[in-house]
PDB file of C-alpha atoms in Angstrom:
ATOM      1  CA  MET B  17       3.274  30.139  31.327  1.00  0.00           C
ATOM      2  CA  ARG B  18       2.139  27.059  32.967  1.00  0.00           C
ATOM      3  CA  VAL B  19       5.062  24.399  32.662  1.00  0.00           C
ATOM      4  CA  ILE B  20       3.894  20.938  33.008  1.00  0.00           C
ATOM      5  CA  TYR B  21       5.922  17.701  33.307  1.00  0.00           C
ATOM      6  CA  ASN B  22       3.731  14.615  32.587  1.00  0.00           C
ATOM      7  CA  PRO B  23       5.303  11.430  33.527  1.00  0.00           C
ATOM      8  CA  GLU B  24       1.984   9.229  31.971  1.00  0.00           C
ATOM      9  CA  MET B  25       3.191   6.818  29.531  1.00  0.00           C
ATOM     10  CA  ASP B  26      -0.104   5.849  27.784  1.00  0.00           C
ATOM     11  CA  PRO B  27      -0.275   7.120  24.300  1.00  0.00           C
ATOM     12  CA  THR B  28      -3.865   7.615  24.257  1.00  0.00           C
ATOM     13  CA  TRP B  29      -4.119   9.302  27.815  1.00  0.00           C
ATOM     14  CA  ASN B  30      -1.167  11.775  26.706  1.00  0.00           C
ATOM     15  CA  LEU B  31      -3.295  12.941  23.554  1.00  0.00           C
ATOM     16  CA  ALA B  32      -6.262  13.253  25.432  1.00  0.00           C
ATOM     17  CA  ALA B  33      -4.456  15.308  27.788  1.00  0.00           C
ATOM     18  CA  GLU B  34      -3.167  17.690  24.907  1.00  0.00           C
ATOM     19  CA  GLU B  35      -6.876  18.015  23.736  1.00  0.00           C
ATOM     20  CA  TRP B  36      -8.453  18.627  26.896  1.00  0.00           C
ATOM     21  CA  LEU B  37      -5.694  21.367  27.787  1.00  0.00           C
ATOM     22  CA  LEU B  38      -6.398  23.089  24.442  1.00  0.00           C
ATOM     23  CA  MET B  39     -10.041  23.259  24.909  1.00  0.00           C
ATOM     24  CA  HIS B  40     -10.315  23.862  28.381  1.00  0.00           C
ATOM     25  CA  THR B  41      -7.407  26.133  29.630  1.00  0.00           C
ATOM     26  CA  HIS B  42      -6.720  29.607  28.815  1.00  0.00           C
ATOM     27  CA  GLU B  43      -3.065  30.172  29.889  1.00  0.00           C
ATOM     28  CA  ASP B  44       0.031  29.661  27.771  1.00  0.00           C
ATOM     29  CA  ILE B  45       1.193  26.070  28.368  1.00  0.00           C
ATOM     30  CA  PHE B  46       4.509  24.037  27.848  1.00  0.00           C
ATOM     31  CA  MET B  47       4.238  20.411  28.631  1.00  0.00           C
ATOM     32  CA  LEU B  48       6.905  17.609  28.373  1.00  0.00           C
ATOM     33  CA  TRP B  49       5.792  14.020  27.881  1.00  0.00           C
ATOM     34  CA  ARG B  50       6.857  10.444  26.714  1.00  0.00           C
ATOM     35  CA  ASN B  51       4.827   7.664  25.315  1.00  0.00           C
ATOM     36  CA  ALA B  52       5.412   3.728  25.721  1.00  0.00           C
ATOM     37  CA  ARG B  53       6.187   2.386  22.009  1.00  0.00           C
ATOM     38  CA  SER B  54       3.343   3.390  19.807  1.00  0.00           C
ATOM     39  CA  VAL B  55       2.555   4.646  16.370  1.00  0.00           C
ATOM     40  CA  ILE B  56       1.105   8.203  16.283  1.00  0.00           C
ATOM     41  CA  VAL B  57      -0.669   8.933  12.825  1.00  0.00           C
ATOM     42  CA  GLY B  58      -1.758  12.395  11.730  1.00  0.00           C
ATOM     43  CA  ARG B  59      -5.304  13.631  11.623  1.00  0.00           C
ATOM     44  CA  ASN B  60      -5.761  13.539   7.860  1.00  0.00           C
ATOM     45  CA  GLN B  61      -3.977   9.975   7.193  1.00  0.00           C
ATOM     46  CA  ASN B  62      -5.279   6.667   5.941  1.00  0.00           C
ATOM     47  CA  THR B  63      -4.014   4.596   9.111  1.00  0.00           C
ATOM     48  CA  LEU B  64      -3.754   1.232   7.200  1.00  0.00           C
ATOM     49  CA  ALA B  65      -1.680   2.814   4.642  1.00  0.00           C
ATOM     50  CA  GLU B  66       0.985   4.196   6.910  1.00  0.00           C
ATOM     51  CA  ILE B  67       1.846   1.547   9.152  1.00  0.00           C
ATOM     52  CA  ASN B  68       3.223  -2.109   9.037  1.00  0.00           C
ATOM     53  CA  LEU B  69       0.083  -3.817  10.398  1.00  0.00           C
ATOM     54  CA  ASN B  70       1.540  -7.211  10.871  1.00  0.00           C
ATOM     55  CA  TYR B  71       4.709  -5.858  12.645  1.00  0.00           C
ATOM     56  CA  VAL B  72       2.462  -3.556  15.149  1.00  0.00           C
ATOM     57  CA  ARG B  73       0.246  -6.358  15.772  1.00  0.00           C
ATOM     58  CA  GLN B  74       2.945  -9.148  16.570  1.00  0.00           C
ATOM     59  CA  HIS B  75       4.876  -6.544  18.940  1.00  0.00           C
ATOM     60  CA  ASN B  76       1.597  -5.097  20.549  1.00  0.00           C
ATOM     61  CA  ILE B  77       2.195  -1.607  19.545  1.00  0.00           C
ATOM     62  CA  PRO B  78      -0.621   0.454  19.621  1.00  0.00           C
ATOM     63  CA  VAL B  79      -1.561   2.898  16.982  1.00  0.00           C
ATOM     64  CA  VAL B  80      -3.492   6.301  17.483  1.00  0.00           C
ATOM     65  CA  ARG B  81      -4.542   9.139  15.515  1.00  0.00           C
ATOM     66  CA  ARG B  82      -3.543  12.605  17.031  1.00  0.00           C
ATOM     67  CA  LEU B  83      -5.497  15.847  16.592  1.00  0.00           C
ATOM     68  CA  THR B  84      -2.697  17.578  14.160  1.00  0.00           C
ATOM     69  CA  GLY B  85      -2.012  16.855  10.699  1.00  0.00           C
ATOM     70  CA  GLY B  86       1.335  15.865   9.573  1.00  0.00           C
ATOM     71  CA  GLY B  87       2.754  12.127   8.941  1.00  0.00           C
ATOM     72  CA  ALA B  88       2.884   9.092  11.133  1.00  0.00           C
ATOM     73  CA  VAL B  89       5.340   9.235  13.632  1.00  0.00           C
ATOM     74  CA  PHE B  90       7.002   6.323  15.884  1.00  0.00           C
ATOM     75  CA  HIS B  91       7.099   6.913  19.945  1.00  0.00           C
ATOM     76  CA  ASP B  92       8.939   4.995  22.560  1.00  0.00           C
ATOM     77  CA  PRO B  93      10.564   5.952  26.230  1.00  0.00           C
ATOM     78  CA  GLY B  94      13.727   7.143  24.166  1.00  0.00           C
ATOM     79  CA  ASN B  95      11.854   9.952  22.213  1.00  0.00           C
ATOM     80  CA  LEU B  96      10.704  13.046  24.177  1.00  0.00           C
ATOM     81  CA  ASN B  97       7.647  15.058  23.191  1.00  0.00           C
ATOM     82  CA  PHE B  98       6.828  18.745  23.674  1.00  0.00           C
ATOM     83  CA  THR B  99       3.799  20.514  23.700  1.00  0.00           C
ATOM     84  CA  CYS B 100       3.041  24.364  23.324  1.00  0.00           C
ATOM     85  CA  ILE B 101      -0.447  25.798  23.673  1.00  0.00           C
ATOM     86  CA  SER B 102      -1.096  29.528  23.166  1.00  0.00           C
ATOM     87  CA  ARG B 103      -3.361  32.146  21.899  1.00  0.00           C
ATOM     88  CA  TYR B 104      -3.797  32.013  18.234  1.00  0.00           C
ATOM     89  CA  ALA B 105      -3.162  35.284  16.668  1.00  0.00           C
ATOM     90  CA  GLY B 106      -5.885  34.658  13.737  1.00  0.00           C
ATOM     91  CA  SER B 107      -5.097  34.854   9.955  1.00  0.00           C
ATOM     92  CA  CYS B 108      -1.694  33.995  10.520  1.00  0.00           C
ATOM     93  CA  GLY B 109      -1.781  30.581   9.364  1.00  0.00           C
ATOM     94  CA  LEU B 110       0.470  27.639  10.626  1.00  0.00           C
ATOM     95  CA  ASP B 111       3.690  29.006  12.146  1.00  0.00           C
ATOM     96  CA  PHE B 112       5.915  26.186  13.048  1.00  0.00           C
ATOM     97  CA  GLN B 113       9.077  28.226  13.501  1.00  0.00           C
ATOM     98  CA  ARG B 114       7.541  30.264  16.267  1.00  0.00           C
ATOM     99  CA  PHE B 115       7.334  27.370  18.533  1.00  0.00           C
ATOM    100  CA  ALA B 116      10.423  25.484  17.146  1.00  0.00           C
ATOM    101  CA  SER B 117      12.933  28.378  17.710  1.00  0.00           C
ATOM    102  CA  PRO B 118      13.115  28.321  21.816  1.00  0.00           C
ATOM    103  CA  ILE B 119      13.678  24.358  21.357  1.00  0.00           C
ATOM    104  CA  ILE B 120      16.389  24.714  18.738  1.00  0.00           C
ATOM    105  CA  THR B 121      17.922  27.624  21.012  1.00  0.00           C
ATOM    106  CA  ALA B 122      17.912  25.253  24.089  1.00  0.00           C
ATOM    107  CA  LEU B 123      19.348  22.243  22.166  1.00  0.00           C
ATOM    108  CA  GLN B 124      22.078  24.842  20.817  1.00  0.00           C
ATOM    109  CA  ALA B 125      22.866  25.635  24.271  1.00  0.00           C
ATOM    110  CA  MET B 126      23.603  22.030  25.105  1.00  0.00           C
ATOM    111  CA  GLY B 127      25.835  21.725  22.155  1.00  0.00           C
ATOM    112  CA  VAL B 128      23.742  20.414  19.700  1.00  0.00           C
ATOM    113  CA  PRO B 129      24.160  21.970  15.932  1.00  0.00           C
ATOM    114  CA  CYS B 130      20.669  22.021  15.115  1.00  0.00           C
ATOM    115  CA  SER B 131      18.492  24.162  12.754  1.00  0.00           C
ATOM    116  CA  PHE B 132      14.823  24.534  11.481  1.00  0.00           C
ATOM    117  CA  ASN B 133      14.284  22.613   8.059  1.00  0.00           C
ATOM    118  CA  GLY B 134      11.682  22.338   5.582  1.00  0.00           C
ATOM    119  CA  ARG B 135       7.831  22.705   6.593  1.00  0.00           C
ATOM    120  CA  ASN B 136       8.350  21.366  10.265  1.00  0.00           C
ATOM    121  CA  ASP B 137      11.425  19.732  10.941  1.00  0.00           C
ATOM    122  CA  ILE B 138      14.369  20.189  13.351  1.00  0.00           C
ATOM    123  CA  ILE B 139      17.723  18.747  11.715  1.00  0.00           C
ATOM    124  CA  ALA B 140      21.314  18.179  13.184  1.00  0.00           C
ATOM    125  CA  GLU B 141      24.319  16.767  11.649  1.00  0.00           C
ATOM    126  CA  GLY B 142      21.989  16.278   8.416  1.00  0.00           C
ATOM    127  CA  LYS B 143      19.513  14.165  10.259  1.00  0.00           C
ATOM    128  CA  LYS B 144      15.890  14.769  11.356  1.00  0.00           C
ATOM    129  CA  ILE B 145      15.721  14.907  15.035  1.00  0.00           C
ATOM    130  CA  SER B 146      12.329  16.503  15.506  1.00  0.00           C
ATOM    131  CA  GLY B 147       8.991  16.532  13.644  1.00  0.00           C
ATOM    132  CA  ASN B 148       6.342  19.256  14.431  1.00  0.00           C
ATOM    133  CA  ALA B 149       2.697  19.673  14.104  1.00  0.00           C
ATOM    134  CA  GLN B 150      -0.064  22.031  14.624  1.00  0.00           C
ATOM    135  CA  TYR B 151      -4.062  22.252  15.368  1.00  0.00           C
ATOM    136  CA  ILE B 152      -5.926  25.397  15.844  1.00  0.00           C
ATOM    137  CA  SER B 153      -9.177  25.682  17.697  1.00  0.00           C
ATOM    138  CA  GLY B 154     -10.812  28.774  18.011  1.00  0.00           C
ATOM    139  CA  ASN B 155      -8.485  31.273  19.177  1.00  0.00           C
ATOM    140  CA  ARG B 156      -6.067  28.648  20.641  1.00  0.00           C
ATOM    141  CA  VAL B 157      -3.174  27.007  18.832  1.00  0.00           C
ATOM    142  CA  LEU B 158      -1.805  23.337  19.864  1.00  0.00           C
ATOM    143  CA  HIS B 159       1.967  22.872  18.663  1.00  0.00           C
ATOM    144  CA  HIS B 160       3.733  19.769  19.478  1.00  0.00           C
ATOM    145  CA  GLY B 161       6.745  18.008  18.517  1.00  0.00           C
ATOM    146  CA  THR B 162       8.965  15.091  18.776  1.00  0.00           C
ATOM    147  CA  LEU B 163      12.697  14.955  20.009  1.00  0.00           C
ATOM    148  CA  LEU B 164      14.184  11.866  19.420  1.00  0.00           C
ATOM    149  CA  PHE B 165      16.722  11.420  22.017  1.00  0.00           C
ATOM    150  CA  SER B 166      17.464   7.585  22.141  1.00  0.00           C
ATOM    151  CA  SER B 167      14.827   6.197  20.330  1.00  0.00           C
ATOM    152  CA  GLN B 168      14.978   2.657  18.819  1.00  0.00           C
ATOM    153  CA  LEU B 169      15.330   3.460  15.001  1.00  0.00           C
ATOM    154  CA  GLU B 170      15.103  -0.116  14.114  1.00  0.00           C
ATOM    155  CA  ASP B 171      11.213  -0.356  15.561  1.00  0.00           C
ATOM    156  CA  MET B 172      10.820   3.025  13.783  1.00  0.00           C
ATOM    157  CA  ALA B 173      11.860   1.599  10.654  1.00  0.00           C
ATOM    158  CA  ASN B 174       9.611  -1.792  11.026  1.00  0.00           C
ATOM    159  CA  ALA B 175       6.610  -0.269  12.399  1.00  0.00           C
ATOM    160  CA  LEU B 176       6.152   2.417   9.496  1.00  0.00           C
ATOM    161  CA  ARG B 177       5.302   2.026   5.884  1.00  0.00           C
ATOM    162  CA  PRO B 178       7.016   4.739   4.341  1.00  0.00           C
ATOM    163  CA  ASN B 179       4.922   6.085   1.446  1.00  0.00           C
ATOM    164  CA  THR B 180       6.450   5.596  -1.833  1.00  0.00           C
ATOM    165  CA  ALA B 181       5.845   9.162  -3.079  1.00  0.00           C
ATOM    166  CA  LYS B 182       8.028  10.136  -0.261  1.00  0.00           C
ATOM    167  CA  PHE B 183      10.949   8.000  -0.431  1.00  0.00           C
ATOM    168  CA  SER B 184      12.927   5.994  -3.189  1.00  0.00           C
ATOM    169  CA  GLY B 185      14.723   2.791  -3.074  1.00  0.00           C
ATOM    170  CA  LYS B 186      14.436   0.599  -0.188  1.00  0.00           C
ATOM    171  CA  ALA B 187      11.711   1.946   2.137  1.00  0.00           C
ATOM    172  CA  VAL B 188      13.516   0.603   5.545  1.00  0.00           C
ATOM    173  CA  LYS B 189      16.706   2.212   4.433  1.00  0.00           C
ATOM    174  CA  SER B 190      14.872   5.463   3.399  1.00  0.00           C
ATOM    175  CA  VAL B 191      13.728   5.874   7.045  1.00  0.00           C
ATOM    176  CA  ARG B 192      16.985   5.110   8.743  1.00  0.00           C
ATOM    177  CA  THR B 193      19.167   7.438   6.940  1.00  0.00           C
ATOM    178  CA  ARG B 194      16.652  10.295   7.464  1.00  0.00           C
ATOM    179  CA  VAL B 195      16.577  10.441  11.366  1.00  0.00           C
ATOM    180  CA  GLY B 196      19.240  10.634  14.318  1.00  0.00           C
ATOM    181  CA  ASN B 197      19.293  10.478  18.164  1.00  0.00           C
ATOM    182  CA  ILE B 198      20.321  13.449  20.003  1.00  0.00           C
ATOM    183  CA  ILE B 199      22.186  11.420  22.336  1.00  0.00           C
ATOM    184  CA  ASP B 200      24.833  10.922  19.654  1.00  0.00           C
ATOM    185  CA  MET B 201      25.312  14.410  19.086  1.00  0.00           C
ATOM    186  CA  LEU B 202      25.753  15.767  22.450  1.00  0.00           C
ATOM    187  CA  PRO B 203      29.344  16.974  23.375  1.00  0.00           C
ATOM    188  CA  HIS B 204      28.773  15.235  26.783  1.00  0.00           C
ATOM    189  CA  PRO B 205      26.567  11.952  27.716  1.00  0.00           C
ATOM    190  CA  MET B 206      23.576  12.306  29.597  1.00  0.00           C
ATOM    191  CA  HIS B 207      20.336  10.461  30.397  1.00  0.00           C
ATOM    192  CA  ILE B 208      17.067  11.406  29.058  1.00  0.00           C
ATOM    193  CA  GLU B 209      15.853  12.281  32.409  1.00  0.00           C
ATOM    194  CA  GLU B 210      18.821  14.793  32.913  1.00  0.00           C
ATOM    195  CA  PHE B 211      17.951  15.971  29.031  1.00  0.00           C
ATOM    196  CA  SER B 212      14.257  16.485  30.047  1.00  0.00           C
ATOM    197  CA  THR B 213      15.219  18.647  33.051  1.00  0.00           C
ATOM    198  CA  THR B 214      18.032  20.739  31.295  1.00  0.00           C
ATOM    199  CA  LEU B 215      15.394  21.384  28.422  1.00  0.00           C
ATOM    200  CA  LEU B 216      12.653  22.357  31.063  1.00  0.00           C
ATOM    201  CA  GLN B 217      15.010  24.652  32.631  1.00  0.00           C
ATOM    202  CA  GLN B 218      16.311  26.462  29.257  1.00  0.00           C
ATOM    203  CA  ILE B 219      12.227  26.862  28.293  1.00  0.00           C
ATOM    204  CA  ALA B 220      10.906  27.560  31.633  1.00  0.00           C
ATOM    205  CA  LYS B 221      13.486  29.986  33.027  1.00  0.00           C
ATOM    206  CA  ASP B 222      12.432  30.830  36.557  1.00  0.00           C
ATOM    207  CA  GLN B 223       8.452  29.102  36.012  1.00  0.00           C
ATOM    208  CA  PRO B 224       7.906  26.533  38.615  1.00  0.00           C
ATOM    209  CA  THR B 225       7.268  22.863  36.896  1.00  0.00           C
ATOM    210  CA  GLU B 226       4.034  21.117  37.921  1.00  0.00           C
ATOM    211  CA  GLU B 227       2.102  17.906  37.428  1.00  0.00           C
ATOM    212  CA  LEU B 228      -1.329  17.863  36.330  1.00  0.00           C
ATOM    213  CA  GLY B 229      -4.013  18.056  38.805  1.00  0.00           C
ATOM    214  CA  SER B 230      -6.122  14.955  40.237  1.00  0.00           C
ATOM    215  CA  GLU B 231      -9.462  16.695  38.713  1.00  0.00           C
ATOM    216  CA  GLU B 232      -7.856  17.452  35.426  1.00  0.00           C
ATOM    217  CA  LYS B 233      -6.651  13.986  35.339  1.00  0.00           C
ATOM    218  CA  GLY B 234     -10.050  12.688  35.917  1.00  0.00           C
ATOM    219  CA  LYS B 235     -11.488  14.538  33.032  1.00  0.00           C
ATOM    220  CA  ILE B 236      -8.500  13.605  30.641  1.00  0.00           C
ATOM    221  CA  GLU B 237      -9.338   9.760  31.551  1.00  0.00           C
ATOM    222  CA  LYS B 238     -13.045  10.171  30.320  1.00  0.00           C
ATOM    223  CA  LEU B 239     -11.630  11.903  26.917  1.00  0.00           C
ATOM    224  CA  ALA B 240      -9.029   9.101  26.442  1.00  0.00           C
ATOM    225  CA  THR B 241     -11.863   6.863  25.591  1.00  0.00           C
ATOM    226  CA  LYS B 242     -11.914   8.663  22.176  1.00  0.00           C
ATOM    227  CA  TYR B 243      -8.309   7.900  21.523  1.00  0.00           C
ATOM    228  CA  ARG B 244      -8.889   4.169  22.445  1.00  0.00           C
ATOM    229  CA  SER B 245     -11.565   3.532  19.893  1.00  0.00           C
ATOM    230  CA  TRP B 246     -11.380   2.053  16.592  1.00  0.00           C
ATOM    231  CA  GLU B 247     -13.395   4.621  15.186  1.00  0.00           C
ATOM    232  CA  TRP B 248     -11.138   7.341  15.727  1.00  0.00           C
ATOM    233  CA  ASN B 249      -7.757   5.466  15.000  1.00  0.00           C
ATOM    234  CA  TYR B 250      -9.033   3.499  11.849  1.00  0.00           C
ATOM    235  CA  GLY B 251     -12.336   4.441  10.851  1.00  0.00           C
ATOM    236  CA  ARG B 252     -11.853   6.805   8.418  1.00  0.00           C
ATOM    237  CA  SER B 253     -10.898   4.585   5.574  1.00  0.00           C
ATOM    238  CA  PRO B 254     -13.737   3.717   3.238  1.00  0.00           C
ATOM    239  CA  ARG B 255     -14.191   1.734   0.201  1.00  0.00           C
ATOM    240  CA  TYR B 256     -13.045   3.386  -3.218  1.00  0.00           C
ATOM    241  CA  ASP B 257     -12.762   3.110  -6.747  1.00  0.00           C
ATOM    242  CA  ILE B 258      -9.966   5.435  -7.766  1.00  0.00           C
ATOM    243  CA  ARG B 259      -6.824   6.248  -5.789  1.00  0.00           C
ATOM    244  CA  ARG B 260      -4.241   8.992  -6.895  1.00  0.00           C
ATOM    245  CA  ILE B 261      -1.012   9.837  -4.563  1.00  0.00           C
ATOM    246  CA  SER B 262       0.979  12.778  -5.325  1.00  0.00           C
ATOM    247  CA  ARG B 263       3.720  14.796  -3.592  1.00  0.00           C
ATOM    248  CA  THR B 264       3.160  18.589  -3.291  1.00  0.00           C
ATOM    249  CA  ALA B 265       4.828  21.650  -2.086  1.00  0.00           C
ATOM    250  CA  GLY B 266       2.330  21.314   0.731  1.00  0.00           C
ATOM    251  CA  GLY B 267       3.031  17.543   1.577  1.00  0.00           C
ATOM    252  CA  THR B 268       1.817  13.961   0.359  1.00  0.00           C
ATOM    253  CA  ILE B 269      -1.813  14.000  -0.809  1.00  0.00           C
ATOM    254  CA  ASP B 270      -3.613  10.595  -1.185  1.00  0.00           C
ATOM    255  CA  VAL B 271      -6.961  11.069  -2.860  1.00  0.00           C
ATOM    256  CA  HIS B 272      -9.633   8.414  -2.708  1.00  0.00           C
ATOM    257  CA  ILE B 273     -12.426   8.761  -4.865  1.00  0.00           C
ATOM    258  CA  THR B 274     -15.750   7.055  -5.737  1.00  0.00           C
ATOM    259  CA  VAL B 275     -17.329   8.395  -8.862  1.00  0.00           C
ATOM    260  CA  ARG B 276     -20.999   7.656  -9.989  1.00  0.00           C
ATOM    261  CA  HIS B 277     -22.493   8.757 -13.697  1.00  0.00           C
ATOM    262  CA  GLY B 278     -19.309  11.005 -13.867  1.00  0.00           C
ATOM    263  CA  LEU B 279     -19.773  12.628 -10.515  1.00  0.00           C
ATOM    264  CA  ILE B 280     -17.594  12.559  -7.218  1.00  0.00           C
ATOM    265  CA  ALA B 281     -20.270  10.324  -4.936  1.00  0.00           C
ATOM    266  CA  GLY B 282     -17.530   9.898  -2.206  1.00  0.00           C
ATOM    267  CA  ILE B 283     -13.978  11.186  -1.517  1.00  0.00           C
ATOM    268  CA  ARG B 284     -11.526  11.039   1.269  1.00  0.00           C
ATOM    269  CA  LEU B 285      -8.174  13.140   1.306  1.00  0.00           C
ATOM    270  CA  TYR B 286      -5.392  11.532   3.296  1.00  0.00           C
ATOM    271  CA  GLY B 287      -1.828  13.106   3.523  1.00  0.00           C
ATOM    272  CA  ASP B 288       0.726  14.514   5.750  1.00  0.00           C
ATOM    273  CA  TYR B 289      -0.428  18.039   4.717  1.00  0.00           C
ATOM    274  CA  PHE B 290      -1.150  20.821   7.362  1.00  0.00           C
ATOM    275  CA  GLY B 291      -4.455  23.105   7.614  1.00  0.00           C
ATOM    276  CA  ILE B 292      -6.416  25.193  10.038  1.00  0.00           C
ATOM    277  CA  ARG B 293      -9.899  23.960   9.055  1.00  0.00           C
ATOM    278  CA  ASP B 294     -11.258  20.479   8.795  1.00  0.00           C
ATOM    279  CA  VAL B 295     -10.432  18.434   5.816  1.00  0.00           C
ATOM    280  CA  ALA B 296     -14.112  17.023   6.072  1.00  0.00           C
ATOM    281  CA  GLU B 297     -15.573  20.290   5.004  1.00  0.00           C
ATOM    282  CA  LEU B 298     -13.678  20.238   1.723  1.00  0.00           C
ATOM    283  CA  GLU B 299     -14.652  16.833   1.079  1.00  0.00           C
ATOM    284  CA  SER B 300     -18.339  17.605   1.382  1.00  0.00           C
ATOM    285  CA  ALA B 301     -17.840  20.513  -0.912  1.00  0.00           C
ATOM    286  CA  LEU B 302     -16.543  18.344  -3.622  1.00  0.00           C
ATOM    287  CA  LEU B 303     -19.233  15.656  -3.301  1.00  0.00           C
ATOM    288  CA  GLY B 304     -21.637  15.985  -6.618  1.00  0.00           C
ATOM    289  CA  CYS B 305     -18.606  17.811  -8.676  1.00  0.00           C
ATOM    290  CA  HIS B 306     -18.014  16.585 -12.259  1.00  0.00           C
ATOM    291  CA  TYR B 307     -15.123  14.397 -12.042  1.00  0.00           C
ATOM    292  CA  ASP B 308     -13.042  16.525 -14.596  1.00  0.00           C
ATOM    293  CA  VAL B 309      -9.860  18.690 -13.947  1.00  0.00           C
ATOM    294  CA  ARG B 310     -11.455  21.713 -15.055  1.00  0.00           C
ATOM    295  CA  ALA B 311     -14.737  21.310 -12.878  1.00  0.00           C
ATOM    296  CA  LEU B 312     -12.474  20.663 -10.122  1.00  0.00           C
ATOM    297  CA  ALA B 313     -10.308  23.419 -10.505  1.00  0.00           C
ATOM    298  CA  ASP B 314     -13.149  25.891 -10.816  1.00  0.00           C
ATOM    299  CA  LEU B 315     -14.721  24.766  -7.683  1.00  0.00           C
ATOM    300  CA  LEU B 316     -11.613  24.751  -5.805  1.00  0.00           C
ATOM    301  CA  ALA B 317     -10.665  28.115  -6.784  1.00  0.00           C
ATOM    302  CA  ASP B 318     -13.868  29.409  -5.103  1.00  0.00           C
ATOM    303  CA  LEU B 319     -12.847  27.850  -1.648  1.00  0.00           C
ATOM    304  CA  PRO B 320     -10.244  28.982   0.994  1.00  0.00           C
ATOM    305  CA  LEU B 321      -8.041  25.843   0.050  1.00  0.00           C
ATOM    306  CA  SER B 322      -4.761  27.255   2.014  1.00  0.00           C
ATOM    307  CA  GLU B 323      -6.981  26.923   4.820  1.00  0.00           C
ATOM    308  CA  TYR B 324      -7.512  23.174   4.287  1.00  0.00           C
ATOM    309  CA  MET B 325      -3.965  22.386   2.668  1.00  0.00           C
ATOM    310  CA  GLN B 326      -1.218  25.025   3.320  1.00  0.00           C
ATOM    311  CA  GLY B 327       0.777  25.217   0.235  1.00  0.00           C
ATOM    312  CA  VAL B 328      -1.599  23.467  -2.040  1.00  0.00           C
ATOM    313  CA  ASP B 329      -3.294  25.592  -4.838  1.00  0.00           C
ATOM    314  CA  ALA B 330      -6.610  24.594  -6.964  1.00  0.00           C
ATOM    315  CA  ILE B 331      -4.871  23.582  -9.936  1.00  0.00           C
ATOM    316  CA  THR B 332      -2.321  21.329  -8.188  1.00  0.00           C
ATOM    317  CA  LEU B 333      -4.991  19.426  -6.102  1.00  0.00           C
ATOM    318  CA  ALA B 334      -7.427  19.113  -9.118  1.00  0.00           C
ATOM    319  CA  GLY B 335      -4.362  17.620 -10.673  1.00  0.00           C
ATOM    320  CA  CYS B 336      -3.930  15.079  -8.037  1.00  0.00           C
ATOM    321  CA  MET B 337      -7.246  13.940  -8.317  1.00  0.00           C
ATOM    322  CA  ILE B 338      -7.423  12.968 -11.778  1.00  0.00           C
TER     323      ILE B 338
END
């Protein structure tokens, strides 16, 4: 296993680094890294619906789309990110616990009483301290997660616009009560640098730690232009006639549909769901379908829906659209 500590703080560069390592390396990788203040939205999300646009503009907080599904998150230097890249065992779907378990073991060794919870979270003392997401490309899987160490939760609450399908009551209050910082749960105080070093030692064992090479950095810099583009970060937000937002066992689904003469003429399926295939394929398959729950359910039943939206069946998704 290759163990990397990446000191770069530019979120566009760091997300490009993950993609480049996934696509152009063959060995198993574990990487730790941090971002400057930024909002990182999931691959399938409608960016403008997930952020407080006025707040991020006023505070010059970049908004960047990542490769993986899931929900929007706030990053700052008090948040430590980990990335695992490994061989994908094929036909096993998304397996969050496989990669979260070593992190949980390491945190427990440091005295943090944490456990895996729900679809993709690590919790401690009843609060979320880590969210995880995955992306599969060919025979490789990228898993990454956050570790809230000493993050500015006030900024997090202000920068993100919580979805009303997820939270009840006052939105800001909902965000604050769901998350917590690891620094407040440690039996002995430590700085984030010490925490990072200790975590690396726990995960890497006797493996040496390295930084990315100069040749790799040059190639990553070229790829980073994608993550700095409006088209990648905001461009997938078309006009629509009908909007439906629902909470399902597989996550929140935000459906935007254009209907012409009773047929679906345009569709976008946003949300914090996970899948192993590009949802654009599913959207294309739905074009031209009668805007009718039975027609939609019949069409969806013939598709490998769980590969696009894990935990969502055809009848549920059809109901979300009507």
